[in-house]
Structure formats: C-alpha cells, structure tokens
Amino acid sequence: MGNDYIEAARVFHEITKHSYTSVRSSPHFLDWDNKPLPYKIYPGAASVALPRDLNLSSTPTLAALSSYVPADFSAPIETAALTRILFCADGLTRHKRMGADDYHFRAAASAGALYPIEIYVAASDVEGLETGLYHFSPADLRMAGLRRGDWRGYIAEAAAKRPSILRARAVIAMSAIYWRSEWKYRARAYRYCYWDAGTILANLLAAAAAEEISAEVITAFGDPALEAILGIDGEREGMIALVALGHTDEPAAPSPPCEPLTMETIPLSSNELAYPDLVKMHRESRLVTVEEVAAVSAAKIDSIQHSSSANALHLETITSEESARLGETILRRGSSRAFAQEAITAEELATIMAASSEHPQADFPALTDTYLIVNAADGMHAGAYYYDRNARAFEMLKLGNFRGEAGYLCLEQPLGMDCSALVVYMADLERALNALGNRGYGDAHLEAGILGGRAYLAAYSLGRGATGLTFYDDDTTKFFEPHAAGKSPLLMVALGIPRSRMKS
Ligand SMILES: Cc1cc2nc3c(=O)[nH]c(=O)nc-3n(C[C@H](O)[C@H](O)[C@H](O)COP(=O)(O)O)c2cc1C
C-alpha cells in the first residue's frame, strides 16, 4: 500500500493529538441539553425478549481471559448462551441517580460513559431464535428484528470468504455512532470508538470462552456491503468489527437479496454534529473493493521485535482459581474514580499484565507494545518498564519515583499519580499502516482497547481497581524514549487500590 493511502491516518493522528498547549488553546464546552441518547431505538420494529434469568458464568475470570475455543469446535449455541455473551459484552449493569438524571452504566468501560458502540447479530443457527438479523438493545434486553433469513453467506462474501464466518452459527457486527462520543471528544472521538469497541470485545471474548463458544474478531470486510445490510450510512454510523461466533458443518444457505432497510430510529439529540476530520478519517479507512478487502485480509507483517534484556524480571502469577468468577467480575467492574496511593503486589501486577497480553483471536496481527510506570508494587522497584508480551517479562527502562510524571501524562488527572501502576499501550503506527493501510489505524486502537479491557477484568477479578485514561500523546512517547522512539500511545489503563474500597 502506497504512502498516499496512509496519509489520512497519519494526518488524523497528528491533528487529534493532545498536548499541554492544545488542551488549553482549544477548550470545549459540553452542551448538556444536546447530549446524545446512549441507545439506538427502532420504535416500529418487532422485537424478541431475551431470557432475563441469566445465571452468568462461574468460570474463573483469569481462565476465561486466557482460554479460547478452537475455531472448529462444533457445539450448538442456545439463545440463553448468546444472551449471556451479549449481556457480558454490553449489558446494562448499573443505574445511578445524579440530581434529576438517571445514568446507565454498562458491562464494559466506555470513555465518558457515552457508549457509541451498537451491536447487531446475524443469527444463522441459534437454538430458540428465528434465523435473521437483529439489533441488540441493552436497555431492555431485547433484540429488534431487522431482516429475516440467513445472512451468513452475504457477510462472508463481504469478508473475503473468511472461514470462521462461512461456518459461524452467529455473526456479531459492531458499529459506532460517532456523534455520541464526538459530543465530548470532537474528532478525536474516532480513537475512543475503537477503544470502547475493544473493551466490549474483551468482555465478549471472555464470555464466549466461558461458554465454550469459538469467537474470532474480523476487521477486513467491505464496508459498503455491511452498511447496506445494517441500514447505516458509513458516515454518521460506521462499521468497526465483526465477530464470528461458534461453528457448524452446515454450509451457509444463500442469503436473500439485500433490499434497502428503511426502519426509523429515534433521534439521539436535537442537533447532531459531524466533525469533518473524523468523517474523512473513516471514509479513507473504509474498504470498498473486493481487491482492497483481499489485500488487507492477506497482509503480512513482521512480528514485533521484543527486546527484553537478559535481566528482565519474570514474576510469579496468581492462579486462575484465585480470581473471581467471570459473571461476578462483570457485575462488579466499574472504573475507579480515585486511587489510594497504596501498593498492589508485584504478583498481582504480573497477573494482570499476563491476562492482558495474549493477542486476541483476530484477522489482524499483533500491533501494540506495552509500557508501564510502576508507582507502587510490593516486590518491584518503582520505575518505568517495558513489558514483553511474549516473554511475560518486565524490562526496567528507568528506576525512580515517577508519580508526578504519571499524573501529568494522563492529562493531569490525579488517577495517574495515585494509582499503583499506569499501563500504556503503544504502537509503531507506521508499521501498522504500512502493512494494513489506513485500516491499520483502527485495528491498532481496537487491539489496545481489547488488551485494556482485559486488564480491567483481571484487576477487578483480583479485588483491585482500574480505569481507562486518555493522555498527552507526544509527551508520553518522550517519557518512554529511547525504547519507545517512533511509537504512539494508544490507550492508558491505571491499576490500583480504589480509595473507597481498600482490600483488607
Ligand atoms: C478508553 C477509555 C478512556 C477513559 N478515559 C478516562 C479518563 O481519561 N478519565 C477518567 O476519569 N475516566 C476515564 N475512563 C473511564 C470512563 O469514564 C468509564 O468507563 C465510564 O464513566 C463508565 O463507567 P464504568 O467504567 O464505571 O462503568 C475511560 C474509559 C475508557 C474505556
């Protein structure tokens, strides 16, 4: 792929960087009266109620995070299992009354609690569910019926005949309604949508593994075909990823013709805005022709050169059995609003890092590297580290107390200063873009979101806290140089002891 082709992502990344100066020179005021609704509602659609007696998984969280089901494992999927997966991914888990407003919180973390991601399900072979295309509604745990028929063949055709889709029992399509996140984050929201999709995927993949259902994430597909079937425009609402769920030996039946979908949805705000830089970025990263999909789908990339030195730290980890059950973790998860400036143990940190390191089952290669600022971990020196995802080892980059720097880098939020460790997912974006074109931009952010989402789950399963954080881009790279030269921070996750919930 030529350089012209990846210029869009390069430019977008550059102009959406945060710096000490940019956040002061370009303030943004939130228009609360125009805050978008976090749910997509089809008032005219017939919908099916999903089972409410969920009985969530009792698999230990760490086991669910580290296991996956082979792609050809052919067990049936029941509606109840599909519902548990959808609930663990994006379910409504908590309400909080603040003044006159009722805030809804979901199973996975979402920057600003804006929930830009929508989930659709093309069910081909789900016991108890009519074959068809549905939209998942977390608010009332229902699915709105959008189209009858088996759409697996149609989706597989759009995704370079990906075997996992051709044989899937259900295919999940995830999109983003950008305005929800743009309302607060403006054009930079494009990055947030991929992070948020990533945290949902972290939960979804863990829940699927706990149900013994195979799951593969796919981002190489023709956008126009997916937009047409979902009835979305690719500008206001764009595709993010597919997930092939389960396996059947039954070949896909021919899909019906894809007629235009004309179903009304409730407006999200009185005045929806579009940020042209985001619109351009998504337009340039869409895959349109069969050749483009095939090229991205077959793209090869050299594996990340890990550079652990001989004296890298290999630490003991905690066994899966000692972690909370997945269902409990999902219900307990939240984002820590303040940390206690206390230490977690080095063993806990090593366990969380290991759980957040495995590359997910996906059609794109590993694109991210992990760095950390350790503020306080019993059994480890405070300092800056590179974490080798393959060797599961910590390489010290500089020794010292960097609480002040950690607090500064995450946009001067006390959470970075007070946490036990600040995890920074980074990527050499040139490497990603050269291999995957502009599409690699979303892939790298999605991967960071998945790894960050897993760090959340692992932390909560051990009784510790976590929160996603945003950051000053170039200052973060500088802090980790020379090791991180040429790499861009994609997401931060702070780990620690929540101030109000200290573990005895
Ligand atoms: C990608 C990402 C970035 C986030 N950035 C911040 C942040 O900069 N500051 C903060 O206080 N919380 C941040 N959060 C936490 C969200 O505000 C939180 O997930 C949201 O309010 C929903 O609450 P919950 O996680 O407790 O369910 C972030 C979360 C994600 C997933």
XYZ file of C-alpha atoms and ligand atoms in Angstrom:
535
model
C 0.000 0.000 0.000
C 1.396 3.342 -1.026
C 2.175 6.259 1.212
C -0.653 8.334 -0.229
C -3.048 5.745 1.012
C -1.929 6.021 4.632
C -1.581 9.782 4.685
C -5.149 10.140 6.009
C -4.350 8.199 9.187
C -1.043 9.993 9.672
C -2.697 13.388 9.388
C -5.661 12.432 11.528
C -3.408 11.108 14.269
C -1.298 14.236 14.253
C -4.184 16.700 14.365
C -6.009 14.851 17.126
C -3.046 14.697 19.499
C -3.446 16.192 22.948
C -0.676 18.321 24.367
C -0.347 20.651 27.354
C -0.899 23.549 24.960
C -3.649 22.047 22.794
C -5.997 21.312 25.688
C -5.610 24.911 26.855
C -5.825 26.569 23.469
C -8.869 24.654 22.263
C -11.337 24.392 25.152
C -14.609 22.596 24.527
C -17.815 23.184 26.441
C -20.340 20.415 26.754
C -23.859 21.178 25.605
C -25.774 19.133 28.145
C -29.139 19.894 26.542
C -27.863 18.272 23.356
C -26.280 15.198 24.962
C -26.931 12.167 22.746
C -29.114 9.285 23.844
C -26.918 6.232 24.525
C -29.390 3.811 22.912
C -30.444 3.188 19.326
C -34.184 2.566 19.374
C -36.280 1.280 16.455
C -39.819 2.192 17.564
C -41.508 0.337 14.702
C -39.569 -2.917 14.873
C -40.949 -6.172 16.185
C -38.632 -7.336 18.920
C -37.953 -10.509 20.856
C -37.354 -10.591 24.597
C -34.122 -12.298 25.610
C -34.129 -14.507 28.712
C -33.619 -12.496 31.920
C -32.666 -15.283 34.322
C -29.087 -15.003 33.180
C -27.126 -17.164 35.589
C -23.810 -15.680 34.462
C -20.671 -17.745 34.067
C -18.944 -19.259 37.073
C -15.681 -19.781 35.165
C -12.793 -18.042 36.961
C -12.150 -14.729 35.219
C -8.463 -15.382 34.622
C -9.269 -18.731 32.999
C -11.856 -17.096 30.724
C -9.335 -14.405 29.765
C -6.593 -16.833 28.882
C -8.526 -19.553 27.073
C -10.092 -19.713 23.666
C -12.135 -22.324 21.879
C -10.740 -23.850 18.663
C -12.459 -22.448 15.570
C -13.818 -25.852 14.500
C -15.375 -26.757 17.853
C -18.917 -27.503 16.871
C -21.341 -27.180 19.791
C -24.823 -25.678 19.499
C -25.471 -22.109 20.688
C -28.623 -21.598 22.701
C -30.388 -18.255 22.988
C -29.545 -18.170 26.702
C -25.803 -18.518 25.980
C -25.957 -15.846 23.277
C -27.774 -13.569 25.727
C -25.119 -14.090 28.397
C -22.426 -13.195 25.860
C -24.297 -10.050 24.776
C -25.007 -9.051 28.361
C -21.385 -9.549 29.454
C -20.261 -7.534 26.420
C -22.601 -4.584 26.537
C -25.393 -5.199 29.037
C -26.906 -2.566 31.288
C -25.380 -3.412 34.664
C -26.000 -0.366 36.908
C -28.160 2.740 37.278
C -27.016 5.792 39.195
C -29.212 8.725 40.063
C -27.355 12.073 39.863
C -29.655 15.010 40.536
C -32.604 14.697 38.204
C -30.748 12.388 35.827
C -30.611 8.617 35.756
C -27.217 7.425 34.458
C -26.930 3.985 32.920
C -23.684 2.024 33.141
C -22.775 -0.915 31.002
C -20.745 -4.110 31.346
C -17.673 -2.662 29.605
C -15.975 0.656 30.262
C -16.680 3.469 27.815
C -14.815 6.765 27.677
C -17.068 9.428 29.159
C -19.836 6.807 29.603
C -21.088 7.777 26.150
C -21.476 4.263 24.725
C -21.031 4.875 20.990
C -20.997 1.178 20.026
C -24.014 -0.634 18.590
C -24.281 -4.416 18.323
C -26.143 -6.361 15.640
C -26.499 -10.131 15.456
C -26.913 -12.203 12.284
C -28.210 -15.472 13.722
C -27.908 -18.483 11.417
C -28.144 -21.341 13.837
C -29.032 -20.263 17.366
C -31.370 -22.593 19.217
C -34.616 -20.854 20.124
C -34.020 -17.819 17.905
C -35.501 -17.365 14.447
C -32.776 -17.072 11.819
C -32.382 -13.411 10.932
C -30.619 -10.131 11.514
C -31.261 -8.350 14.806
C -30.216 -5.239 16.689
C -29.305 -5.789 20.352
C -30.993 -3.405 22.760
C -29.158 -3.408 26.126
C -31.718 -1.095 27.778
C -34.499 -3.685 27.828
C -32.555 -6.847 26.918
C -34.440 -7.336 23.664
C -33.462 -7.773 20.052
C -35.212 -5.782 17.339
C -35.772 -7.859 14.203
C -34.304 -6.094 11.165
C -34.328 -8.787 8.472
C -35.449 -12.384 8.154
C -33.181 -15.022 6.633
C -29.649 -16.366 6.875
C -27.143 -13.561 6.216
C -24.008 -15.573 6.900
C -23.210 -16.139 3.198
C -23.678 -12.450 2.426
C -21.402 -11.360 5.289
C -18.771 -13.997 4.467
C -18.760 -12.805 0.848
C -18.016 -9.273 2.090
C -15.200 -10.588 4.308
C -13.021 -12.398 1.741
C -14.886 -15.660 2.491
C -13.363 -15.803 5.947
C -13.788 -19.477 7.009
C -14.889 -18.589 10.545
C -17.776 -16.539 9.137
C -18.725 -19.096 6.488
C -19.209 -21.657 9.274
C -20.426 -19.389 12.079
C -23.634 -20.021 13.970
C -23.975 -16.296 14.558
C -22.067 -13.247 13.371
C -21.922 -10.132 15.505
C -21.450 -6.789 13.760
C -20.233 -3.833 15.817
C -20.630 -0.271 14.612
C -20.032 3.153 16.138
C -22.388 6.108 16.161
C -19.637 8.711 16.228
C -21.742 11.618 17.423
C -22.239 10.042 20.844
C -18.531 10.250 21.505
C -17.928 13.372 19.388
C -20.288 15.298 21.636
C -17.480 15.308 24.198
C -14.302 14.376 22.369
C -14.847 16.008 18.951
C -12.813 14.479 16.095
C -10.546 12.569 18.494
C -13.681 10.502 19.215
C -12.681 8.228 16.342
C -9.965 6.767 18.551
C -12.360 6.453 21.507
C -14.859 4.481 19.446
C -12.221 1.805 18.767
C -11.150 1.723 22.422
C -14.745 1.342 23.511
C -15.317 -1.413 20.948
C -12.160 -3.031 22.345
C -13.368 -3.083 25.953
C -16.654 -4.602 24.760
C -14.705 -7.211 22.793
C -12.549 -8.063 25.810
C -15.722 -8.914 27.726
C -17.331 -10.637 24.758
C -14.331 -12.874 24.040
C -14.035 -13.849 27.700
C -17.761 -14.613 27.891
C -17.634 -16.672 24.686
C -14.652 -18.659 26.002
C -16.534 -19.287 29.257
C -19.488 -20.624 27.218
C -17.099 -22.810 25.173
C -18.063 -20.976 22.008
C -15.378 -20.033 19.486
C -15.072 -16.354 18.622
C -12.929 -14.589 16.038
C -12.707 -10.825 15.530
C -12.593 -9.715 11.884
C -11.914 -6.216 10.594
C -11.150 -6.959 6.920
C -14.546 -6.658 5.254
C -16.156 -4.497 2.611
C -17.799 -1.627 4.422
C -20.486 -0.848 1.826
C -21.909 -4.379 1.999
C -22.091 -4.283 5.807
C -23.531 -0.772 5.827
C -26.215 -1.858 3.355
C -27.325 -4.856 5.363
C -27.405 -2.900 8.649
C -29.061 0.126 7.058
C -26.340 2.528 8.215
C -24.707 5.283 6.194
C -20.994 4.772 6.942
C -20.607 8.429 7.957
C -22.786 9.024 10.958
C -22.603 5.349 11.905
C -19.667 3.283 10.640
C -18.634 -0.346 10.928
C -15.933 -1.323 13.414
C -15.665 -5.120 13.546
C -17.324 -8.479 13.026
C -17.162 -11.431 15.389
C -17.775 -14.961 14.108
C -19.370 -16.980 16.913
C -19.460 -20.766 17.038
C -19.004 -23.288 14.275
C -21.319 -25.517 12.268
C -20.609 -28.001 9.498
C -23.778 -26.826 7.732
C -22.770 -24.658 4.773
C -24.365 -21.224 4.600
C -27.701 -21.100 2.777
C -27.865 -18.480 0.010
C -28.714 -15.130 1.576
C -31.815 -13.245 0.442
C -31.313 -10.157 -1.745
C -30.264 -7.169 0.370
C -33.154 -4.727 -0.064
C -32.743 -1.241 1.448
C -33.591 -1.156 5.140
C -35.930 1.675 5.930
C -36.559 1.497 9.639
C -36.949 4.665 11.615
C -34.816 5.204 14.702
C -35.305 7.772 17.453
C -33.064 10.875 17.068
C -30.209 10.925 19.576
C -30.034 14.699 20.046
C -31.923 17.729 18.851
C -28.851 18.789 16.892
C -26.341 16.173 15.740
C -22.966 17.493 14.606
C -20.366 15.818 12.398
C -16.664 16.582 12.687
C -15.146 16.658 9.178
C -11.742 15.291 10.267
C -13.406 12.211 11.706
C -15.653 11.779 8.666
C -12.610 11.953 6.389
C -10.627 9.501 8.504
C -13.369 6.920 8.423
C -14.045 7.434 4.725
C -10.370 6.836 3.956
C -10.179 3.707 6.074
C -13.245 2.027 4.575
C -12.523 -0.984 2.357
C -14.640 -0.748 -0.754
C -13.489 -3.143 -3.460
C -13.052 -6.905 -3.251
C -9.348 -6.348 -4.015
C -8.944 -3.961 -1.068
C -10.549 -6.450 1.311
C -8.400 -9.290 -0.041
C -5.212 -7.226 0.280
C -5.872 -6.265 3.909
C -7.092 -9.728 4.784
C -3.889 -11.315 3.428
C -1.500 -8.597 4.662
C 1.629 -9.885 6.314
C 3.503 -8.025 8.997
C 6.778 -8.834 10.735
C 6.152 -9.798 14.319
C 7.003 -7.164 16.900
C 10.668 -7.290 17.852
C 10.672 -7.832 21.568
C 13.820 -6.677 23.205
C 13.793 -7.987 26.728
C 17.229 -7.818 28.201
C 18.802 -10.790 29.943
C 17.973 -9.374 33.358
C 14.263 -8.817 32.609
C 12.029 -9.620 35.562
C 9.913 -12.765 35.369
C 7.416 -12.697 38.223
C 5.130 -15.292 39.753
C 1.463 -15.006 38.811
C -1.718 -15.824 40.703
C -3.630 -18.946 39.688
C -6.951 -18.626 37.871
C -8.789 -20.316 40.717
C -7.986 -17.392 42.980
C -9.777 -14.936 40.693
C -13.480 -14.106 40.988
C -15.971 -15.812 38.674
C -16.450 -14.062 35.352
C -20.120 -13.226 35.971
C -19.253 -11.689 39.343
C -16.379 -9.691 37.822
C -18.562 -8.300 35.042
C -21.197 -7.179 37.553
C -18.586 -5.766 39.937
C -16.495 -3.954 37.311
C -16.549 -0.187 37.275
C -13.930 2.458 36.782
C -12.088 3.573 39.909
C -12.735 7.264 40.463
C -9.824 7.700 42.924
C -6.883 5.552 43.973
C -5.375 5.286 47.461
C -1.645 5.746 46.634
C -1.113 2.240 48.040
C 0.829 -0.674 46.577
C -0.629 -3.722 44.902
C 1.689 -6.727 44.881
C 4.134 -7.432 42.066
C 2.386 -10.787 41.710
C -0.963 -9.043 41.138
C 0.583 -6.708 38.602
C 2.259 -9.592 36.757
C -1.041 -11.484 36.698
C -2.980 -8.526 35.294
C -0.300 -7.894 32.666
C -0.220 -11.533 31.610
C -4.019 -11.604 31.335
C -3.921 -8.541 29.132
C -1.157 -9.743 26.794
C -2.392 -12.589 24.638
C -3.207 -11.416 21.128
C -6.943 -11.968 20.620
C -8.268 -14.405 18.005
C -8.434 -11.871 15.197
C -7.690 -11.500 11.498
C -5.176 -8.708 12.151
C -1.702 -9.236 13.633
C -0.361 -8.036 16.987
C 0.263 -4.313 16.631
C 0.741 -2.986 20.143
C 3.522 -2.923 22.711
C 3.086 -2.417 26.423
C 4.890 0.034 28.700
C 4.291 0.848 32.343
C 5.022 3.322 35.058
C 5.095 1.380 38.317
C 4.346 3.743 41.196
C 3.986 1.160 43.951
C 4.067 -2.620 43.654
C 5.353 -4.681 46.589
C 8.270 -6.770 45.357
C 9.191 -4.477 42.464
C 11.148 -1.257 42.171
C 9.226 1.860 41.224
C 10.145 2.972 37.732
C 9.369 2.851 34.039
C 9.196 -0.548 32.358
C 8.699 -2.217 29.000
C 6.538 -5.323 29.300
C 7.408 -8.069 26.838
C 4.043 -9.591 25.894
C 5.632 -12.815 24.606
C 8.095 -13.497 27.384
C 5.759 -12.073 30.045
C 8.720 -10.197 31.491
C 9.302 -6.674 32.778
C 12.331 -4.820 31.474
C 13.283 -1.821 33.558
C 13.845 1.324 31.500
C 14.455 3.761 34.343
C 14.427 3.473 38.097
C 12.700 6.026 40.287
C 9.526 7.589 41.540
C 7.571 8.865 38.526
C 4.226 9.563 40.214
C 4.371 13.186 39.129
C 5.080 12.242 35.516
C 2.344 9.565 35.520
C -0.175 12.100 36.795
C 0.915 14.638 34.203
C 0.929 12.283 31.197
C -2.694 11.200 31.671
C -3.908 14.731 31.119
C -3.014 15.824 34.649
C -5.574 13.531 36.286
C -4.813 12.517 39.898
C -5.724 8.932 38.969
C -2.340 8.555 37.233
C -0.439 9.958 40.191
C -2.300 7.868 42.792
C -2.542 4.513 41.027
C -0.158 1.631 41.709
C 0.740 1.211 38.037
C -0.086 3.044 34.847
C -0.182 0.728 31.819
C 0.444 2.364 28.443
C -0.441 0.507 25.237
C 1.654 1.876 22.371
C 2.161 1.099 18.691
C 4.507 1.881 15.880
C 1.721 3.269 13.719
C 3.904 3.464 10.600
C 4.418 -0.289 10.852
C 0.670 -0.873 11.210
C -0.260 1.497 8.395
C 2.378 0.214 6.001
C 1.007 -3.298 6.379
C -2.720 -2.632 6.647
C -3.255 0.803 5.147
C -5.495 3.263 6.962
C -7.428 0.273 8.280
C -4.450 -0.489 10.499
C -5.204 2.669 12.473
C -8.495 1.311 13.775
C -7.006 -2.172 14.240
C -4.224 -0.871 16.494
C -6.688 1.102 18.626
C -9.064 -1.853 18.762
C -6.272 -4.136 19.929
C -5.295 -1.620 22.632
C -8.940 -1.485 23.727
C -9.144 -5.282 23.954
C -5.938 -5.523 25.977
C -7.030 -2.631 28.191
C -10.465 -4.207 28.686
C -8.797 -7.435 29.768
C -6.626 -5.520 32.240
C -9.824 -4.084 33.747
C -11.383 -7.537 34.134
C -8.224 -9.102 35.557
C -7.833 -6.259 38.084
C -11.433 -6.467 39.283
C -11.262 -10.254 39.459
C -8.444 -9.828 41.992
C -10.336 -7.247 44.033
C -8.303 -4.333 42.650
C -9.439 -1.312 40.656
C -8.757 0.042 37.165
C -9.669 2.912 34.921
C -9.015 3.807 31.291
C -7.296 7.156 30.809
C -6.506 9.488 27.995
C -3.143 11.218 27.632
C -0.732 13.747 26.211
C 0.477 11.967 23.079
C 3.997 13.181 22.318
C 4.965 13.714 25.953
C 4.148 10.059 26.639
C 6.395 8.888 23.803
C 9.180 11.173 25.070
C 8.861 9.769 28.575
C 9.496 6.218 27.354
C 12.253 7.127 24.869
C 14.647 5.916 23.674
C 12.930 2.496 23.945
C 9.605 3.779 22.616
C 11.030 6.011 19.885
C 8.650 6.041 16.913
C 5.737 4.616 18.917
C 2.477 6.359 19.735
C 0.490 5.866 22.927
C -2.942 4.440 22.111
C -4.539 3.942 25.498
C -3.678 4.090 29.196
C -5.140 1.957 31.967
C -4.387 2.814 35.589
C -4.399 -0.040 38.100
C -4.544 0.260 41.858
C -6.456 0.228 45.079
C -9.681 2.222 44.882
C -9.697 4.862 47.605
C -13.097 3.877 48.959
C -12.568 0.140 48.696
C -9.238 -0.803 50.264
C -8.697 -4.564 50.373
C -8.047 -5.813 53.915
C -10.932 4.291 26.549
C -11.336 4.842 27.866
C -10.816 6.056 28.285
C -11.184 6.572 29.520
N -10.636 7.754 29.935
C -10.918 8.219 31.162
C -10.273 9.392 31.655
O -9.441 9.990 30.968
N -10.584 9.795 32.905
C -11.482 9.129 33.698
O -11.716 9.545 34.833
N -12.123 8.007 33.253
C -11.847 7.538 32.020
N -12.457 6.387 31.562
C -13.446 5.697 32.402
C -14.880 6.025 31.952
O -15.196 7.327 32.344
C -15.851 4.990 32.499
O -15.615 3.767 31.866
C -17.292 5.402 32.282
O -17.633 6.521 33.058
C -18.249 4.270 32.588
O -18.146 3.912 33.940
P -17.722 2.479 34.437
O -16.442 2.100 33.770
O -17.609 2.617 35.938
O -18.812 1.507 34.047
C -12.100 5.860 30.333
C -12.627 4.654 29.897
C -12.250 4.143 28.677
C -12.805 2.825 28.219
